[in-house]
CSV table of C-alpha atoms and ligand atoms in Angstrom, one decimal:
chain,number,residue,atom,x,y,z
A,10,UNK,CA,43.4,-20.3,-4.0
A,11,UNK,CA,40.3,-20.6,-2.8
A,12,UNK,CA,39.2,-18.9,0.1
A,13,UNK,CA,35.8,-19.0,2.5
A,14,UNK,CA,36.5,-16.0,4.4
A,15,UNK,CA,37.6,-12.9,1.6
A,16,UNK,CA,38.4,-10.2,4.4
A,17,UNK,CA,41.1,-12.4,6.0
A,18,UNK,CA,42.4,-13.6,2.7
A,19,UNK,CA,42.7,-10.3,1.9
A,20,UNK,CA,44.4,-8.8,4.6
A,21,UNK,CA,48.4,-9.6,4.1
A,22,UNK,CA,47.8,-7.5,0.6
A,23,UNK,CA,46.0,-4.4,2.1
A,24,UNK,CA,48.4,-4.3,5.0
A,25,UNK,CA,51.3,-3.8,2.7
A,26,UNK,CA,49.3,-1.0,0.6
A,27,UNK,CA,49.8,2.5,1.5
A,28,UNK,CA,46.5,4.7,1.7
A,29,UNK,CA,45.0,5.9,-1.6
A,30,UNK,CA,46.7,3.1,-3.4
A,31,UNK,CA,44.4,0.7,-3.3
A,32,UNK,CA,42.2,0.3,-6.8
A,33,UNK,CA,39.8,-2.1,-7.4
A,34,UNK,CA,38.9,-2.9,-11.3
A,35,UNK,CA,35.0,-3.6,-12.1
A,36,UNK,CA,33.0,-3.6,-15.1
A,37,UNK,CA,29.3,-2.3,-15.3
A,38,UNK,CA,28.2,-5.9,-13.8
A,39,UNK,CA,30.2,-7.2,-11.2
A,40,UNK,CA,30.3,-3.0,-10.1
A,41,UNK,CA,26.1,-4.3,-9.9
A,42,UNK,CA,26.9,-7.8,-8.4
A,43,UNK,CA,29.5,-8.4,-7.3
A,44,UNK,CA,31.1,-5.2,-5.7
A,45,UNK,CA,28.8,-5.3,-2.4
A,46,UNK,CA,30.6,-8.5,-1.7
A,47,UNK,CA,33.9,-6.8,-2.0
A,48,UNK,CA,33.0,-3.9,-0.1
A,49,UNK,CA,32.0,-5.8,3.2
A,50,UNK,CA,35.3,-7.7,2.4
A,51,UNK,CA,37.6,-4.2,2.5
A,52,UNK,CA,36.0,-3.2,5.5
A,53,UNK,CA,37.3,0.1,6.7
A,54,UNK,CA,40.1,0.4,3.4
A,55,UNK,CA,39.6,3.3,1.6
A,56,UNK,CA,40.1,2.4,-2.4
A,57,UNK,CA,39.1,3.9,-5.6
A,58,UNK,CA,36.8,1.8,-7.9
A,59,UNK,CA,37.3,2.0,-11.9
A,60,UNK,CA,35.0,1.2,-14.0
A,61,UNK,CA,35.1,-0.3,-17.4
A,62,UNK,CA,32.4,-1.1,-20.1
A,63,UNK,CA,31.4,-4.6,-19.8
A,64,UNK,CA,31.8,-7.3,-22.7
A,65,UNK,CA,35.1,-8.5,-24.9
A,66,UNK,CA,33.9,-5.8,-27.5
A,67,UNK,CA,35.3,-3.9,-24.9
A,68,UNK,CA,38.7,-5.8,-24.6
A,69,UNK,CA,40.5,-3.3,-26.2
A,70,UNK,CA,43.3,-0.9,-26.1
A,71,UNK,CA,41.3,2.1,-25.6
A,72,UNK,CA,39.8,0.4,-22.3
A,73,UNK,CA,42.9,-0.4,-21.3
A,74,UNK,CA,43.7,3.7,-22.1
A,75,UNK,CA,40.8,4.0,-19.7
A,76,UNK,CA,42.3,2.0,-16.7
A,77,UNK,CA,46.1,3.7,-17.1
A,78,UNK,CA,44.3,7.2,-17.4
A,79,UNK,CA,42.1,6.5,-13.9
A,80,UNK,CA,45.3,5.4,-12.2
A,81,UNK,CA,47.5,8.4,-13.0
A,82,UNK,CA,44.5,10.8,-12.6
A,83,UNK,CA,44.4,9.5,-8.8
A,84,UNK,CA,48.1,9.3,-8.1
A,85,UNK,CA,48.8,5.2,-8.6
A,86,UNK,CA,52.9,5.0,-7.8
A,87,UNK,CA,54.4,1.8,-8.0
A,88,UNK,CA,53.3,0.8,-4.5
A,89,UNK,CA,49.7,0.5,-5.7
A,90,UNK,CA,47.4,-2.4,-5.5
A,91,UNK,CA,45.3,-2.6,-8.2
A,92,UNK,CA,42.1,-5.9,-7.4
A,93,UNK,CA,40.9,-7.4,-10.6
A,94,UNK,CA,37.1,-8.0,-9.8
A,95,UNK,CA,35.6,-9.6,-12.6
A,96,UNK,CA,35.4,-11.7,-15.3
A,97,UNK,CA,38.3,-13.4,-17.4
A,98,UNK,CA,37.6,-10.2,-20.1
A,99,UNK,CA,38.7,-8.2,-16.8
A,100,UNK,CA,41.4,-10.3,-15.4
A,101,UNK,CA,42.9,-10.1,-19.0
A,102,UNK,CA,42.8,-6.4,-19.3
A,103,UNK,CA,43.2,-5.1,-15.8
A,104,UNK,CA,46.4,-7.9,-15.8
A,105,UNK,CA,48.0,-6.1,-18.3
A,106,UNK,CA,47.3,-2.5,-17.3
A,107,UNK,CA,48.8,-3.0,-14.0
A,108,UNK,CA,51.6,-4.9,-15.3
A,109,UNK,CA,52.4,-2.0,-17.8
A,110,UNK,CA,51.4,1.0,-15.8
A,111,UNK,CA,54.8,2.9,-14.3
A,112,UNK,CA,56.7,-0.7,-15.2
A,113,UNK,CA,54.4,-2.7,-13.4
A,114,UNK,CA,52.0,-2.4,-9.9
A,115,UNK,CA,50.9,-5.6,-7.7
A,116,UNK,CA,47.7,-6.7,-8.8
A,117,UNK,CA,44.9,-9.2,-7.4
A,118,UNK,CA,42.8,-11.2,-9.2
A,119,UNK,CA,39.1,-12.2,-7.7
A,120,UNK,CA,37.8,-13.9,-10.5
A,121,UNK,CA,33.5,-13.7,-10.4
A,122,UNK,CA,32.9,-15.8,-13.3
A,123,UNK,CA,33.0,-19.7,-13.5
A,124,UNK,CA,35.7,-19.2,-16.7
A,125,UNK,CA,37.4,-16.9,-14.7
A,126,UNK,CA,38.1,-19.1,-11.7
A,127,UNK,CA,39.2,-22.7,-13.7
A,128,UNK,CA,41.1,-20.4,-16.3
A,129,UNK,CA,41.6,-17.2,-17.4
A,130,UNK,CA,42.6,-15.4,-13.9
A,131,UNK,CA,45.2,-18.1,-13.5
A,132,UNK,CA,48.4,-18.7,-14.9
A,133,UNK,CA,49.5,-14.9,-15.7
A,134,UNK,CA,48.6,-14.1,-19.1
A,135,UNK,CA,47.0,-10.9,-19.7
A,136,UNK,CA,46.6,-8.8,-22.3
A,137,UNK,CA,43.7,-7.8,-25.1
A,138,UNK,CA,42.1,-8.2,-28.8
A,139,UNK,CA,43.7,-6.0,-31.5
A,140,UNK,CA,43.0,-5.4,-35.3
A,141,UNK,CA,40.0,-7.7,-34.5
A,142,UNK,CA,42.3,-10.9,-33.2
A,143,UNK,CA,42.1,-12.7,-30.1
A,144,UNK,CA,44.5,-11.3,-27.2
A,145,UNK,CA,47.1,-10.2,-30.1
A,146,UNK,CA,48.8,-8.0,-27.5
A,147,UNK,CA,49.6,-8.9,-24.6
A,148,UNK,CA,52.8,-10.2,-21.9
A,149,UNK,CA,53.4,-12.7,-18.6
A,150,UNK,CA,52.5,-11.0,-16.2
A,151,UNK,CA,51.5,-13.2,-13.2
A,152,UNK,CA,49.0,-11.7,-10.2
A,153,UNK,CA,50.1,-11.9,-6.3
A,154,UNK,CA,47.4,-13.9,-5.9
A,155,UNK,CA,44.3,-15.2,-7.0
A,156,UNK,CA,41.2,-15.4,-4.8
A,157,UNK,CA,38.5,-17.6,-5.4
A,158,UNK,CA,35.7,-17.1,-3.3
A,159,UNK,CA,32.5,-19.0,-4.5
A,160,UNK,CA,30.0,-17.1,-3.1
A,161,UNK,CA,30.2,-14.5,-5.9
A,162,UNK,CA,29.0,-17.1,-8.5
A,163,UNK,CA,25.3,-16.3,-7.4
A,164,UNK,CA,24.5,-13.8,-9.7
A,165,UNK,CA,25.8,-15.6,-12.1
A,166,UNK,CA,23.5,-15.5,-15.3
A,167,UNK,CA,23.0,-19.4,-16.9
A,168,UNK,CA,24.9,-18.9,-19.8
A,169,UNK,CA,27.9,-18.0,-18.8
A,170,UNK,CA,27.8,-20.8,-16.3
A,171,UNK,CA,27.8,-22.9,-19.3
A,172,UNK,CA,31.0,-21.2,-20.7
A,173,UNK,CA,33.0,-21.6,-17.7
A,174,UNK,CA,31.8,-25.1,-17.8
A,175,UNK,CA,33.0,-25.5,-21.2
A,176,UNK,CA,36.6,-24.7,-20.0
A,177,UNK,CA,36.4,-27.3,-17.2
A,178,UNK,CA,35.6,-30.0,-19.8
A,179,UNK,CA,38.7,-29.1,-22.1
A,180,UNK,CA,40.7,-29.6,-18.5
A,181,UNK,CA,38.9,-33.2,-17.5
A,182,UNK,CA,40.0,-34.0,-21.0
A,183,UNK,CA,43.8,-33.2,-20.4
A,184,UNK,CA,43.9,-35.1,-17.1
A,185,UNK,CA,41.6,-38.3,-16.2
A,186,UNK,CA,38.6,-40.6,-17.4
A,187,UNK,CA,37.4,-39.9,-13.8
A,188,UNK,CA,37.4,-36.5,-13.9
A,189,UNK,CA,36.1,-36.2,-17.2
A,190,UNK,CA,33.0,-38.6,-16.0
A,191,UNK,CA,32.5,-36.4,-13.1
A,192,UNK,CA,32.4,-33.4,-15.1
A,193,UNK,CA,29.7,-35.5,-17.3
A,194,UNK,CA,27.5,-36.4,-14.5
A,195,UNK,CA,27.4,-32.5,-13.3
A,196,UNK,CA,23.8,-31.6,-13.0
A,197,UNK,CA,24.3,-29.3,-16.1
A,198,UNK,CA,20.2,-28.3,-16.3
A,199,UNK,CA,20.8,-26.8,-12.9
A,200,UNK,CA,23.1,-24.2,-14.0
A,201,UNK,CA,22.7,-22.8,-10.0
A,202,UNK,CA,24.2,-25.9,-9.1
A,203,UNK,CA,26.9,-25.2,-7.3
A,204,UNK,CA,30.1,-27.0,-8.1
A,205,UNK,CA,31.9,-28.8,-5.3
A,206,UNK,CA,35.1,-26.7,-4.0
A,207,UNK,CA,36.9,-29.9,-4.7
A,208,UNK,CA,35.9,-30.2,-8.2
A,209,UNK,CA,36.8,-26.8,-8.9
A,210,UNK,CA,40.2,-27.3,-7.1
A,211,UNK,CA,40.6,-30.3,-8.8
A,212,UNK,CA,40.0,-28.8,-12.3
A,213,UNK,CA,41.8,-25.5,-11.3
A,214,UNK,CA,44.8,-28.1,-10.5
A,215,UNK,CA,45.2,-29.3,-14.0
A,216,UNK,CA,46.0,-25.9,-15.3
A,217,UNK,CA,48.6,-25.1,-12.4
A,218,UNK,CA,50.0,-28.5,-13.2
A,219,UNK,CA,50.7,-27.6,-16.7
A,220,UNK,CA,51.5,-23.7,-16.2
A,221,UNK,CA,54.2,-24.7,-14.0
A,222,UNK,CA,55.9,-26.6,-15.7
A,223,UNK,CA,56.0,-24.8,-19.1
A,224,UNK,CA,54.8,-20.8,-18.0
A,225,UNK,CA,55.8,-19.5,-21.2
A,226,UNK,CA,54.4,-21.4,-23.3
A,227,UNK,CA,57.1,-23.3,-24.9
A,228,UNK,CA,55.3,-26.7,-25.7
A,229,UNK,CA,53.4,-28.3,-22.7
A,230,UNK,CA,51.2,-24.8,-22.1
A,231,UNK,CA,50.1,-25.4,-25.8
A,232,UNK,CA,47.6,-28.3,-24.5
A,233,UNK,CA,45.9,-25.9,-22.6
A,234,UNK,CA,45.1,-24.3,-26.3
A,235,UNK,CA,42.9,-27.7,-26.9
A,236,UNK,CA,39.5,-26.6,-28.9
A,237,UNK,CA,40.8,-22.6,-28.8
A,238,UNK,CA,42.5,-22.7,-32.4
A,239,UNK,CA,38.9,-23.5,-34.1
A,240,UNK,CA,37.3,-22.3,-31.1
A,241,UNK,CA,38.8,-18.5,-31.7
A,242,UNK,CA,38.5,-18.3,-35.0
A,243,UNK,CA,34.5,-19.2,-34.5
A,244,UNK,CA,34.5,-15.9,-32.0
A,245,UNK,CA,36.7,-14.1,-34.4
A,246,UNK,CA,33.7,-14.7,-37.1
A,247,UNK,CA,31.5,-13.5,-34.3
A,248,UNK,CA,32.9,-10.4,-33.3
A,249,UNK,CA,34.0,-9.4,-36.9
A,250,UNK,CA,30.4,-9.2,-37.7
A,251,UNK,CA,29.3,-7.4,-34.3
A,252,UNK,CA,27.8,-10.9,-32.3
A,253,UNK,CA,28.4,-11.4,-29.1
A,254,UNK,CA,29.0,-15.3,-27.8
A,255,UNK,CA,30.6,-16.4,-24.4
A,256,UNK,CA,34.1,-17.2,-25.4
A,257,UNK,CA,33.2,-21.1,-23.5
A,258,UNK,CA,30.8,-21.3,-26.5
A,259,UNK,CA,33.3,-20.8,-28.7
A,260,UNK,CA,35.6,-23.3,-27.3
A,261,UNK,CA,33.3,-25.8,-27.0
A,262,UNK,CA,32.3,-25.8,-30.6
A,263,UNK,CA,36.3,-25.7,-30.8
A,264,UNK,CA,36.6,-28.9,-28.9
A,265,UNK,CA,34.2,-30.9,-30.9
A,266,UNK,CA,35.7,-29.9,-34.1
A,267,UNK,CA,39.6,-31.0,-32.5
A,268,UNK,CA,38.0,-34.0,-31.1
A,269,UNK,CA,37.1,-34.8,-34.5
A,270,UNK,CA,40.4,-34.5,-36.0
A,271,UNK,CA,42.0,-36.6,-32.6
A,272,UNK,CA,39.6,-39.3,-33.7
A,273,UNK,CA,40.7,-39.0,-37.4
A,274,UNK,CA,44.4,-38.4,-37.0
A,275,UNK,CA,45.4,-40.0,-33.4
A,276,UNK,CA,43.2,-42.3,-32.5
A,277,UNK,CA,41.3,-41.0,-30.2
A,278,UNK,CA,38.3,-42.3,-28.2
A,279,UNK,CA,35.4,-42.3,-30.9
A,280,UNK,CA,32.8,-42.4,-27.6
A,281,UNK,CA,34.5,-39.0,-26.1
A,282,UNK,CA,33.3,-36.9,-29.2
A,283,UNK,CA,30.3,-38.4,-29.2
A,284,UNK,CA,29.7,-37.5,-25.4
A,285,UNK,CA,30.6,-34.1,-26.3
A,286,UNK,CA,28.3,-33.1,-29.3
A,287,UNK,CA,25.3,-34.5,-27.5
A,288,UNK,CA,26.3,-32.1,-24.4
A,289,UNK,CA,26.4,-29.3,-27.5
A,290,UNK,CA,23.4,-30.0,-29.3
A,291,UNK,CA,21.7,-30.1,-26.0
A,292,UNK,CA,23.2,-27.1,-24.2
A,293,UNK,CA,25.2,-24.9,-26.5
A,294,UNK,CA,23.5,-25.2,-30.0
A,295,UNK,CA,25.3,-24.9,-33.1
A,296,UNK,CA,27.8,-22.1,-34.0
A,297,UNK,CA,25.7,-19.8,-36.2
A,298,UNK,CA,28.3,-19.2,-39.3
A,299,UNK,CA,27.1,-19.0,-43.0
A,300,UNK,CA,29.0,-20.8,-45.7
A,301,UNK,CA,31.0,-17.3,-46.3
A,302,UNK,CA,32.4,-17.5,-42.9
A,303,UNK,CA,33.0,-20.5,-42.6
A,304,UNK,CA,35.2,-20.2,-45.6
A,305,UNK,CA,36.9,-17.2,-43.5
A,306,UNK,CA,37.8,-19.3,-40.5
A,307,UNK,CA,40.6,-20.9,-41.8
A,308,UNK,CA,42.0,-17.9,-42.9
A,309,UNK,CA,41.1,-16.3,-39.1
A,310,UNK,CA,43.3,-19.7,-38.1
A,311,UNK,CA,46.4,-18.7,-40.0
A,312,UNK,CA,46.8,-15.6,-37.9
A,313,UNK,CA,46.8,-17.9,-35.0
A,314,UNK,CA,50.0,-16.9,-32.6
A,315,UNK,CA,50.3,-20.2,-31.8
A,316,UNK,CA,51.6,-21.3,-35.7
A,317,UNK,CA,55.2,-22.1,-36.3
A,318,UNK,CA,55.1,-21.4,-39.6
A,319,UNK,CA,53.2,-18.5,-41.6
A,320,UNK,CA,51.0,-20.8,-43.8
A,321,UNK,CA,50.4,-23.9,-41.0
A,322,UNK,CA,48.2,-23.9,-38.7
A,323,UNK,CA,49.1,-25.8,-35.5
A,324,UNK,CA,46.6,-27.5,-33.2
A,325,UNK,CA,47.1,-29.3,-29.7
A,326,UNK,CA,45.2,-32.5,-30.2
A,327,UNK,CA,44.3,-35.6,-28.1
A,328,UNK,CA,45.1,-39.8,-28.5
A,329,UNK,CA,43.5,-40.5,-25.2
A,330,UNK,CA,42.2,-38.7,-22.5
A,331,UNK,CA,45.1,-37.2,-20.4
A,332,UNK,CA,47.2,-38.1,-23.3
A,333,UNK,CA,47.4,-34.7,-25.4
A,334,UNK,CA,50.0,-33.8,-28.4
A,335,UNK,CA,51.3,-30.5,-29.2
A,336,UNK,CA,52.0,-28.7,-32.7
A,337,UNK,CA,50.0,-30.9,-34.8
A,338,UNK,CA,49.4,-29.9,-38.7
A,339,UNK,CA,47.0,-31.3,-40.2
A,340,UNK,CA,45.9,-31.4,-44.0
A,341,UNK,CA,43.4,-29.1,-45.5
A,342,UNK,CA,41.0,-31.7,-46.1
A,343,UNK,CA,41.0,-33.1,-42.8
A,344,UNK,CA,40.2,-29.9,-41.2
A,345,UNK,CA,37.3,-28.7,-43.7
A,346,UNK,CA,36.3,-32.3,-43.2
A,347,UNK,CA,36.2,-31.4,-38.9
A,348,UNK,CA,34.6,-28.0,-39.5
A,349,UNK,CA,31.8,-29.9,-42.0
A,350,UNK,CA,31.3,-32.5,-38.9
A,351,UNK,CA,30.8,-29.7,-36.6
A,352,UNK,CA,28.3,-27.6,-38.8
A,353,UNK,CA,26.2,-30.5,-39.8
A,354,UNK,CA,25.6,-31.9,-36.1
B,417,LIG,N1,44.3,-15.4,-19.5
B,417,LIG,C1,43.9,-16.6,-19.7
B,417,LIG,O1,44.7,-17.6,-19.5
B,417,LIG,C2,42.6,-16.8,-20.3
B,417,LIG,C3,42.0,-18.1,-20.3
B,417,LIG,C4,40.7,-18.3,-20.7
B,417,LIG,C5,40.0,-17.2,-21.2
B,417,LIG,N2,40.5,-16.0,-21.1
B,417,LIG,C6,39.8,-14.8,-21.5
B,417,LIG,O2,38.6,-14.7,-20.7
B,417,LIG,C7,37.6,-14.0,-21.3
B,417,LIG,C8,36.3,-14.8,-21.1
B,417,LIG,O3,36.0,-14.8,-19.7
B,417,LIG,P1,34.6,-14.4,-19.2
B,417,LIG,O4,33.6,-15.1,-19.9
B,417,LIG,O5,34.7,-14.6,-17.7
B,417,LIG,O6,34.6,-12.9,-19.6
B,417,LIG,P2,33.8,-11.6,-19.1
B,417,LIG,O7,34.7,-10.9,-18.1
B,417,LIG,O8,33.4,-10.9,-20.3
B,417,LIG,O9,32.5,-12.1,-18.3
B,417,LIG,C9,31.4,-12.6,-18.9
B,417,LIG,C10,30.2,-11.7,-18.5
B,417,LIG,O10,29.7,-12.1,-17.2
B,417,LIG,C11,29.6,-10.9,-16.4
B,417,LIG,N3,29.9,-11.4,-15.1
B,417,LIG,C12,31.1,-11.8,-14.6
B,417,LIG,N4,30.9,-12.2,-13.3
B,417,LIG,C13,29.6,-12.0,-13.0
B,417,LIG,C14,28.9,-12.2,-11.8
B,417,LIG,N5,29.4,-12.8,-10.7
B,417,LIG,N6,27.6,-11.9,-11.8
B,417,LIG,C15,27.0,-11.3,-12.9
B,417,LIG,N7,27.7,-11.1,-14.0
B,417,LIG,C16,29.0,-11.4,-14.1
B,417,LIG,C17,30.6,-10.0,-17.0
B,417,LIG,O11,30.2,-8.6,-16.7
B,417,LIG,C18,30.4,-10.2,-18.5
B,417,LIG,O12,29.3,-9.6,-19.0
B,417,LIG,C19,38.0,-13.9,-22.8
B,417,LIG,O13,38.4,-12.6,-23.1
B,417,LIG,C20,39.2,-14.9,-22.9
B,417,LIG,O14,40.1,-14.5,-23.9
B,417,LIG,C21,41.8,-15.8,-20.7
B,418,LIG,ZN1,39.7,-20.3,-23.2
């Protein structure tokens, strides 16, 4: 939810924390930027701060190693609270660590990136990357609560503010034309602008919508996956070779590629892809992958856990806006002939 005052939201879940068991989870940036905030927000509450490497190079068991060691080195028992203070990398990890550690602890999320708040820290997935594949390991695992509290945006840096943006365009495409048009007409060369609570709620809402009624993921969820099977296999290609991209980057490129294929395939609005390659070419730029990986991506898409079938690759895809289809296979051809339409914008 989003709150305007972060000491009274917080209060019902430090009340029911015993002393010493209150943990708050930070990486090297948001300990910089955003922890002050925090601290004025605990007030008197004494916690323990751990601190993690920043970056999704980082989203990895060892880290997660990291978080159950701190806990058991300072006495965590079940009746801890652990805060998730971060990033979407953060809420994933920390999510998972407190629902694993001693059977599960309560956890918090305070999302402090833009991708955070519309997406990742919402809706109860957690886990991290493995053998060099997206969020391979990971379980349900939903917070207490999640606390959005805008204020934290400010130190923002620009491009991240476009990756969480990125993730509010795949939701304005799963739910209205007027949404989506808002989203459009967003002051995007003002990255400081700041987005209207009601916007935000409005996107946040869409997720919710569709968490709720399908939480594990059985078929609905799987719209939610719109841009991310092309999308993570573009990061995959990243990583593998060391490059770090904002994983809204990713998905964005994603989009435009599945937008494609919607257009071929379903029918989709011709207009909407073309509204969304212009916002690439002028804001994110083109996915920087030589012919070689290109040739790799598909074969990163096969390992997708979202495939029925070893051999298939499955993709949520879109007739209309607001009108979304799930488990979608598509020919080879069609989807070398999306990927060529993305790399040649
Ligand atoms: N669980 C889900 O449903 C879900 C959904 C979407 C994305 N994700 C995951 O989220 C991750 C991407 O999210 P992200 O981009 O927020 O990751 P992130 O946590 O890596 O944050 C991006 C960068 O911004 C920094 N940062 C965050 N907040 C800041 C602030 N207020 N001021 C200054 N710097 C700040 C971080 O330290 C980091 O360097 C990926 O790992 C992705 O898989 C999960
Ligand atoms: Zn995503």
């Amino acid at each position: 939810m989003i709150v305007s005052d972060l000491n009274s939201a917080l209060q019902p879940y430090l009340e029911a924390t015993a002393q010493g068991q209150l943990f708050v989870l930070v990486d090297e940036n948001t300990h910089a930027k955003c922890m002050p905030i925090l601290a004025t927000a605990l007030a008197d509450m004494p916690y323990m701060t751990i601190t993690i490497p920043a970056g999704e190079e980082h989203k990895t068991l060892a880290t997660v190693e990291q978080i159950w060691h701190a806990l058991y080195e300072h006495h965590a028992t079940r009746d801890a609270l652990l805060i998730n203070l971060g990033g979407g990398m953060l809420t994933d990890l920390g999510g998972f660590a407190a629902a694993t550690f001693m059977r599960g602890l309560r956890y918090v999320n305070i999302p402090t990136s833009l991708l955070a708040m519309v997406d990742a820290s919402s809706g109860g997935k957690t886990g991290f990357n493995y053998l060099g594949v997206k969020n391979m390991i990971g379980c349900f695992a939903q917070p207490e609560q999640t606390l959005i509290y805008l204020p934290l945006l400010d130190t923002l840096p620009a491009e991240q503010w476009l990756s969480g943006y990125a993730e509010m365009l795949k939701h304005g495409l799963l739910d209205t034309d007027a949404h989506w048009n808002t989203l459009l007409a967003l002051d995007v060369n003002d990255t400081k602008c700041s987005i209207p609570s009601a916007l935000l709620a409005d996107n946040l809402a869409v997720k919710e919508r569709i968490v709720a009624a399908d939480p594990t993921e059985k078929s609905l969820r799987k719209l939610l996956n719109f841009g991310h099977t092309i999308g993570h296999a573009i990061e995959e290609a990243y990583h593998a070779d060391g490059r770090s991209v904002p994983h809204g980057y990713c998905v964005l490129w994603g989009m435009v590629a599945e937008l494609y294929l919607s257009v071929l395939c379903l029918g989709m609005d011709k207009q909407v892809l073309t509204q969304l390659s212009h916002l690439m070419l002028a804001y994110y730029g083109r996915p920087a992958c030589n012919c070689k990986e290109r040739q790799r991506l598909v074969e990163w898409m096969m390992h997708d856990k979202k495939n029925k079938q070893a051999g298939q690759i499955s993709f949520s895809l879109l007739r209309a806006i607001g009108d979304g289809v799930v488990d979608q296979t598509i020919s080879r051809e069609q989807l070398d002939e999306a990927l060529e339409y993305l790399f040649s914008l």
